[in-house]
Amino acid sequence: SIIWPPPRLPPFPYTPLFRSEGLAPLRDGTGTPIAGVATAFAGGRLLTVLPAETVAAVSAAFSQLGKPYLVDRDGPDGYSCAGLTSTVWTQAGIGLTSDLAQQWAQGTPVPVGQLQVGDLVFSTDPRTGLDDVGLYLGGSSVLSASADRWQVAVRDVVDLSAAVRVTVPPASPAAPPAAATGVPPTCSAPLPAPGTTAGPVSGAWGGWSNGQIPREELCSIGGGHRLRCDAAAAYNAMSAAYAAAFGTPLCITDSYRSLSAQVDAHHRKPRITAVPGTSNHGWALAVDLCGGVNVFGTAQTAWMQGHAGDYGWVHPDWAQADGQNPEPWHWEYGSLT
């Protein structure tokens, strides 16, 4: 059991030491004290006592349930994964930046068998290194702002082996569980395995109609362009990898296209645009690119053909050089109908 709220502890900020009467260190199965957690007897039961900062951080995170996942945001209208953990722990009195590597470095690594509520649990990906983070709740439950849920939610995490406790500052930062790659984290955007694509599937999502998705449901990728948030995270990661190869990020001319914009585009270019209300641009899952990707046979197009699938982006068959309507510039997130 956990005492919630905890007994009175020193006010914020403070070094998390348990000085209250009747408290003793919590010990693991080998008898080793678990740093940052205490125990107390109450009503004939041994209870776990968490620091007041932990209680405040977890409570603050629960209060944000349902807020949308937004790339590189730390509230109040939406959050990235690291933005949520940064905000709730900072509000609780322990300042964290919104950088995953720095969050890892500020805590002491915790073995799976010693995890406690509020510990930061990280996910890793070979393409990005540290990729996601949330607050441990018990069992396999983690509260996070992850791209695969599009919102702040409680999700099951199978691998809990990468975790730190920020109420126990390390004597020296531990090496992260995955090396940085230079590609930005995606907050668990559902990327297919390299060289594979799933589908084709309908682009419809969220109960919205094509071209009538509220702006606040989408995430910015810069320059006024917006996509569904998981697609945006994947696009940003792909653009960063492209920039590492060519020195500049991807050049983009079009992304989400509202119904009225589809009508206008179809009026001006009826031969090469979809019937309004049917375009995958209207699902915020398609982009039109420039800067060399708009021409077949360039180094930029070759890079996209070789690497876009690693980030979930697909050049549809109809847009190939030998397709029904060749468009080297048009790419979609996933294999869509």
Short mmCIF file of C-alpha atoms in Angstrom, two decimals:
data_model
loop_
_atom_site.label_atom_id
_atom_site.label_comp_id
_atom_site.label_asym_id
_atom_site.label_seq_id
_atom_site.Cartn_x
_atom_site.Cartn_y
_atom_site.Cartn_z
CA SER A 1 0.00 0.00 0.00
CA ILE A 2 1.04 3.61 -0.55
CA ILE A 3 0.27 6.49 1.79
CA TRP A 4 -1.52 9.09 -0.40
CA PRO A 5 -1.09 11.90 0.36
CA PRO A 6 2.16 11.30 2.27
CA PRO A 7 2.91 12.45 5.80
CA ARG A 8 4.16 15.97 6.17
CA LEU A 9 7.67 16.35 4.76
CA PRO A 10 9.92 19.42 4.50
CA PRO A 11 8.67 22.11 2.06
CA PHE A 12 9.90 22.42 -1.55
CA PRO A 13 12.63 22.52 -2.62
CA TYR A 14 14.47 20.04 -0.44
CA THR A 15 16.86 17.12 -0.67
CA PRO A 16 14.49 14.14 -0.40
CA LEU A 17 15.52 12.69 2.98
CA PHE A 18 12.96 11.05 5.23
CA ARG A 19 13.24 12.70 8.62
CA SER A 20 9.70 12.23 9.95
CA GLU A 21 9.24 10.08 13.05
CA GLY A 22 8.31 6.47 12.45
CA LEU A 23 9.72 6.24 8.92
CA ALA A 24 12.26 3.61 7.86
CA PRO A 25 13.92 2.80 4.53
CA LEU A 26 12.03 0.56 2.16
CA ARG A 27 14.09 -2.55 1.38
CA ASP A 28 14.07 -4.89 -1.60
CA GLY A 29 13.98 -8.70 -1.46
CA THR A 30 17.68 -8.85 -0.56
CA GLY A 31 17.32 -6.39 2.29
CA THR A 32 19.02 -3.56 0.42
CA PRO A 33 17.51 -0.11 1.12
CA ILE A 34 15.67 1.44 -1.85
CA ALA A 35 16.72 5.07 -2.21
CA GLY A 36 14.04 7.75 -2.25
CA VAL A 37 11.25 5.67 -0.68
CA ALA A 38 10.34 4.96 2.95
CA THR A 39 8.02 2.72 4.94
CA ALA A 40 5.81 3.24 7.97
CA PHE A 41 3.54 1.06 10.12
CA ALA A 42 -0.08 2.20 10.30
CA GLY A 43 -3.07 0.14 11.38
CA GLY A 44 -0.93 -2.95 11.65
CA ARG A 45 0.22 -2.68 8.02
CA LEU A 46 3.54 -1.77 6.46
CA LEU A 47 2.92 1.12 4.06
CA THR A 48 5.10 2.64 1.38
CA VAL A 49 5.70 6.38 1.77
CA LEU A 50 6.59 8.45 -1.29
CA PRO A 51 8.20 11.91 -1.28
CA ALA A 52 5.74 14.80 -1.46
CA GLU A 53 7.31 15.84 -4.78
CA THR A 54 6.44 12.45 -6.28
CA VAL A 55 2.84 12.74 -5.14
CA ALA A 56 2.60 16.25 -6.58
CA ALA A 57 4.14 15.25 -9.90
CA VAL A 58 1.92 12.20 -10.41
CA SER A 59 -1.18 14.12 -9.34
CA ALA A 60 -0.34 16.90 -11.80
CA ALA A 61 0.14 14.34 -14.58
CA PHE A 62 -3.25 12.76 -13.88
CA SER A 63 -4.86 16.20 -14.11
CA GLN A 64 -3.65 16.44 -17.73
CA LEU A 65 -5.24 13.20 -18.94
CA GLY A 66 -6.84 13.67 -22.35
CA LYS A 67 -4.75 16.69 -23.35
CA PRO A 68 -3.49 16.21 -26.93
CA TYR A 69 -0.03 15.03 -27.85
CA LEU A 70 1.73 18.01 -29.48
CA VAL A 71 5.27 17.90 -30.82
CA ASP A 72 7.80 19.89 -28.73
CA ARG A 73 5.13 21.32 -26.41
CA ASP A 74 5.12 21.53 -22.62
CA GLY A 75 1.53 22.65 -22.05
CA PRO A 76 -0.88 23.88 -21.09
CA ASP A 77 -2.87 22.96 -24.23
CA GLY A 78 -0.88 19.85 -25.12
CA TYR A 79 2.37 18.03 -24.49
CA SER A 80 5.19 16.08 -26.00
CA CYS A 81 6.33 13.08 -23.97
CA ALA A 82 9.28 14.91 -22.39
CA GLY A 83 7.25 18.11 -22.18
CA LEU A 84 4.75 16.42 -19.85
CA THR A 85 7.34 14.93 -17.51
CA SER A 86 9.28 18.19 -17.46
CA THR A 87 6.19 20.23 -16.60
CA VAL A 88 4.79 18.03 -13.82
CA TRP A 89 8.12 17.46 -12.07
CA THR A 90 9.06 21.13 -12.32
CA GLN A 91 5.69 22.07 -10.81
CA ALA A 92 6.41 19.59 -8.03
CA GLY A 93 9.67 21.32 -7.17
CA ILE A 94 12.26 19.29 -9.09
CA GLY A 95 13.24 21.11 -12.25
CA LEU A 96 13.57 18.98 -15.38
CA THR A 97 14.26 20.18 -18.90
CA SER A 98 12.25 18.78 -21.82
CA ASP A 99 15.30 16.96 -23.19
CA LEU A 100 15.13 13.18 -22.81
CA ALA A 101 18.87 12.71 -22.33
CA GLN A 102 19.01 15.41 -19.65
CA GLN A 103 16.00 13.91 -17.86
CA TRP A 104 17.79 10.56 -17.79
CA ALA A 105 20.96 12.19 -16.47
CA GLN A 106 19.12 13.90 -13.58
CA GLY A 107 17.95 10.66 -11.99
CA THR A 108 19.41 7.53 -10.48
CA PRO A 109 18.77 4.35 -12.53
CA VAL A 110 16.22 2.02 -10.95
CA PRO A 111 16.14 -1.77 -11.43
CA VAL A 112 12.79 -3.19 -12.54
CA GLY A 113 12.25 -4.87 -9.18
CA GLN A 114 12.59 -1.55 -7.32
CA LEU A 115 10.31 0.63 -9.47
CA GLN A 116 8.02 2.95 -7.54
CA VAL A 117 5.18 5.26 -8.57
CA GLY A 118 6.53 8.41 -10.24
CA ASP A 119 9.78 6.94 -11.58
CA LEU A 120 10.56 8.01 -15.14
CA VAL A 121 10.30 5.06 -17.52
CA PHE A 122 11.99 5.50 -20.90
CA SER A 123 11.47 3.70 -24.20
CA THR A 124 14.29 3.37 -26.71
CA ASP A 125 14.47 2.97 -30.46
CA PRO A 126 17.53 2.11 -32.59
CA ARG A 127 16.75 5.02 -34.90
CA THR A 128 16.47 7.69 -32.21
CA GLY A 129 18.06 6.37 -29.00
CA LEU A 130 15.95 7.54 -26.06
CA ASP A 131 12.53 7.88 -27.70
CA ASP A 132 9.76 8.25 -25.10
CA VAL A 133 9.23 8.83 -21.38
CA GLY A 134 6.40 8.65 -18.87
CA LEU A 135 5.64 8.29 -15.15
CA TYR A 136 5.45 4.79 -13.70
CA LEU A 137 2.15 3.95 -12.00
CA GLY A 138 2.60 0.31 -11.05
CA GLY A 139 2.45 -3.02 -12.84
CA SER A 140 3.10 -2.27 -16.51
CA SER A 141 1.21 1.04 -16.49
CA VAL A 142 2.92 4.29 -17.46
CA LEU A 143 1.27 7.70 -17.76
CA SER A 144 2.68 9.59 -20.75
CA ALA A 145 2.02 11.95 -23.64
CA SER A 146 2.91 9.51 -26.39
CA ALA A 147 2.35 9.93 -30.11
CA ASP A 148 0.76 6.51 -30.57
CA ARG A 149 -2.11 7.59 -28.28
CA TRP A 150 -2.35 11.18 -29.61
CA GLN A 151 -2.97 12.37 -26.05
CA VAL A 152 -1.94 12.16 -22.40
CA ALA A 153 -3.00 8.65 -21.41
CA VAL A 154 -2.13 5.59 -19.35
CA ARG A 155 -0.47 2.95 -21.53
CA ASP A 156 1.03 -0.49 -21.01
CA VAL A 157 4.80 -0.66 -21.36
CA VAL A 158 6.30 -4.12 -21.62
CA ASP A 159 9.96 -3.15 -21.18
CA LEU A 160 10.46 -1.27 -17.91
CA SER A 161 14.22 -1.76 -17.76
CA ALA A 162 15.16 1.86 -18.55
CA ALA A 163 14.03 3.96 -15.59
CA VAL A 164 15.38 6.62 -13.25
CA ARG A 165 14.26 8.18 -9.96
CA VAL A 166 14.63 11.95 -10.07
CA THR A 167 14.07 12.38 -6.33
CA VAL A 168 17.48 10.74 -5.90
CA PRO A 169 20.08 12.79 -7.81
CA PRO A 170 22.98 10.62 -9.01
CA ALA A 171 26.52 11.12 -7.79
CA SER A 172 27.44 11.17 -11.49
CA PRO A 173 25.12 10.81 -14.51
CA ALA A 174 24.69 7.24 -15.70
CA ALA A 175 25.19 6.40 -19.35
CA PRO A 176 21.85 6.36 -21.18
CA PRO A 177 20.49 2.93 -22.16
CA ALA A 178 20.66 3.82 -25.87
CA ALA A 179 23.17 5.98 -27.69
CA ALA A 180 21.99 9.21 -29.29
CA THR A 181 21.73 9.01 -33.08
CA GLY A 182 21.11 12.66 -33.97
CA VAL A 183 17.55 11.82 -35.03
CA PRO A 184 14.94 13.50 -32.79
CA PRO A 185 12.81 11.26 -30.55
CA THR A 186 9.33 10.41 -31.84
CA CYS A 187 7.56 9.81 -28.49
CA SER A 188 6.60 6.31 -29.70
CA ALA A 189 5.20 7.35 -33.07
CA PRO A 190 4.21 4.00 -34.62
CA LEU A 191 6.93 3.58 -37.24
CA PRO A 192 6.97 0.36 -39.28
CA ALA A 193 10.10 -1.74 -39.27
CA PRO A 194 12.68 -0.64 -41.86
CA GLY A 195 11.92 -1.94 -45.32
CA THR A 196 8.30 -2.82 -44.56
CA THR A 197 4.96 -1.08 -44.96
CA ALA A 198 1.60 -2.02 -43.56
CA GLY A 199 -1.64 -1.62 -45.42
CA PRO A 200 -3.20 -0.40 -47.48
CA VAL A 201 -5.49 1.09 -44.84
CA SER A 202 -8.02 3.88 -44.74
CA GLY A 203 -6.64 7.24 -43.72
CA ALA A 204 -9.77 8.06 -41.71
CA TRP A 205 -9.17 8.62 -38.01
CA GLY A 206 -10.58 10.29 -34.90
CA GLY A 207 -14.15 10.38 -36.22
CA TRP A 208 -13.37 13.43 -38.36
CA SER A 209 -14.43 14.00 -41.95
CA ASN A 210 -11.80 14.40 -44.66
CA GLY A 211 -10.58 17.99 -44.76
CA GLN A 212 -12.58 18.98 -41.68
CA ILE A 213 -10.12 18.13 -38.91
CA PRO A 214 -9.79 20.91 -36.27
CA ARG A 215 -6.42 22.63 -36.34
CA GLU A 216 -5.84 21.95 -32.64
CA GLU A 217 -6.00 18.19 -33.32
CA LEU A 218 -2.93 18.42 -35.57
CA CYS A 219 0.75 19.06 -34.88
CA SER A 220 3.00 21.62 -36.49
CA ILE A 221 5.98 20.57 -38.60
CA GLY A 222 7.03 24.18 -39.23
CA GLY A 223 6.29 26.74 -41.91
CA GLY A 224 2.54 26.68 -41.22
CA HIS A 225 2.28 22.99 -42.13
CA ARG A 226 0.46 20.50 -39.94
CA LEU A 227 -0.05 16.73 -39.81
CA ARG A 228 -1.65 14.16 -37.53
CA CYS A 229 0.64 14.13 -34.51
CA ASP A 230 2.22 10.71 -35.00
CA ALA A 231 2.84 11.52 -38.67
CA ALA A 232 4.32 14.86 -37.62
CA ALA A 233 6.74 13.20 -35.20
CA ALA A 234 7.81 10.73 -37.87
CA TYR A 235 8.17 13.50 -40.45
CA ASN A 236 10.36 15.57 -38.12
CA ALA A 237 12.60 12.56 -37.45
CA MET A 238 12.87 11.87 -41.17
CA SER A 239 13.61 15.53 -41.92
CA ALA A 240 16.41 15.55 -39.32
CA ALA A 241 17.98 12.47 -40.94
CA TYR A 242 17.63 14.10 -44.36
CA ALA A 243 19.33 17.25 -43.03
CA ALA A 244 22.24 15.14 -41.78
CA ALA A 245 22.70 13.91 -45.35
CA PHE A 246 22.08 17.13 -47.30
CA GLY A 247 22.68 19.97 -44.83
CA THR A 248 19.11 21.28 -44.91
CA PRO A 249 15.77 19.87 -43.71
CA LEU A 250 13.16 18.59 -46.13
CA CYS A 251 11.57 21.22 -48.34
CA ILE A 252 7.77 21.06 -48.15
CA THR A 253 5.03 22.80 -50.13
CA ASP A 254 1.85 21.11 -48.84
CA SER A 255 0.62 19.01 -45.92
CA TYR A 256 -2.88 18.99 -44.37
CA ARG A 257 -5.36 20.32 -46.90
CA SER A 258 -8.77 21.49 -45.68
CA LEU A 259 -11.88 20.71 -47.72
CA SER A 260 -12.01 24.26 -49.06
CA ALA A 261 -8.35 24.05 -50.04
CA GLN A 262 -9.06 20.75 -51.81
CA VAL A 263 -11.88 22.37 -53.76
CA ASP A 264 -9.60 25.22 -54.79
CA ALA A 265 -6.75 22.88 -55.77
CA HIS A 266 -9.07 20.65 -57.79
CA HIS A 267 -10.53 23.66 -59.59
CA ARG A 268 -7.03 24.82 -60.57
CA LYS A 269 -5.47 21.40 -61.25
CA PRO A 270 -8.27 18.90 -61.94
CA ARG A 271 -6.01 16.38 -63.69
CA ILE A 272 -3.53 15.86 -60.86
CA THR A 273 -5.66 16.38 -57.73
CA ALA A 274 -8.10 14.07 -55.98
CA VAL A 275 -11.81 14.74 -55.88
CA PRO A 276 -12.43 17.08 -52.91
CA GLY A 277 -13.13 15.10 -49.75
CA THR A 278 -11.08 12.08 -50.87
CA SER A 279 -7.47 13.36 -50.75
CA ASN A 280 -5.10 11.83 -48.21
CA HIS A 281 -3.96 15.41 -47.62
CA GLY A 282 -7.40 15.80 -46.06
CA TRP A 283 -6.50 13.18 -43.43
CA ALA A 284 -3.30 15.12 -42.56
CA LEU A 285 -1.31 12.08 -43.66
CA ALA A 286 0.30 13.30 -46.89
CA VAL A 287 2.95 15.84 -47.88
CA ASP A 288 4.20 17.37 -51.12
CA LEU A 289 7.96 17.96 -51.09
CA CYS A 290 10.36 20.14 -53.05
CA GLY A 291 14.07 20.90 -53.09
CA GLY A 292 14.99 18.02 -55.38
CA VAL A 293 12.47 15.49 -54.07
CA ASN A 294 10.04 16.91 -56.63
CA VAL A 295 12.05 15.47 -59.53
CA PHE A 296 12.71 11.83 -60.37
CA GLY A 297 16.34 10.79 -60.66
CA THR A 298 17.87 13.23 -58.15
CA ALA A 299 20.00 12.36 -55.14
CA GLN A 300 17.28 13.77 -52.91
CA THR A 301 14.60 11.54 -54.42
CA ALA A 302 16.92 8.55 -54.18
CA TRP A 303 17.45 9.28 -50.47
CA MET A 304 13.69 9.35 -49.88
CA GLN A 305 13.23 6.11 -51.78
CA GLY A 306 15.90 4.45 -49.66
CA HIS A 307 15.09 5.89 -46.23
CA ALA A 308 11.50 7.20 -46.00
CA GLY A 309 10.15 3.74 -45.18
CA ASP A 310 12.28 3.71 -42.04
CA TYR A 311 10.06 6.52 -40.74
CA GLY A 312 6.73 5.16 -41.98
CA TRP A 313 6.54 7.34 -45.11
CA VAL A 314 5.58 5.72 -48.41
CA HIS A 315 5.66 6.78 -52.06
CA PRO A 316 2.36 5.31 -53.33
CA ASP A 317 2.34 3.12 -56.45
CA TRP A 318 0.21 5.58 -58.44
CA ALA A 319 2.81 8.34 -57.86
CA GLN A 320 5.82 6.28 -59.01
CA ALA A 321 7.63 7.16 -62.24
CA ASP A 322 5.72 4.38 -64.02
CA GLY A 323 2.50 4.94 -62.08
CA GLN A 324 -0.89 6.23 -63.14
CA ASN A 325 -0.13 9.82 -62.12
CA PRO A 326 3.65 10.26 -61.57
CA GLU A 327 4.33 12.63 -58.69
CA PRO A 328 7.81 12.36 -57.19
CA TRP A 329 6.91 15.01 -54.61
CA HIS A 330 3.92 13.20 -53.05
CA TRP A 331 4.54 11.02 -49.96
CA GLU A 332 2.10 9.49 -47.48
CA TYR A 333 2.34 8.28 -43.89
CA GLY A 334 1.67 4.57 -44.22
CA SER A 335 0.25 2.63 -47.13
CA LEU A 336 -3.13 4.30 -47.59
CA THR A 337 -6.13 3.51 -49.76
#
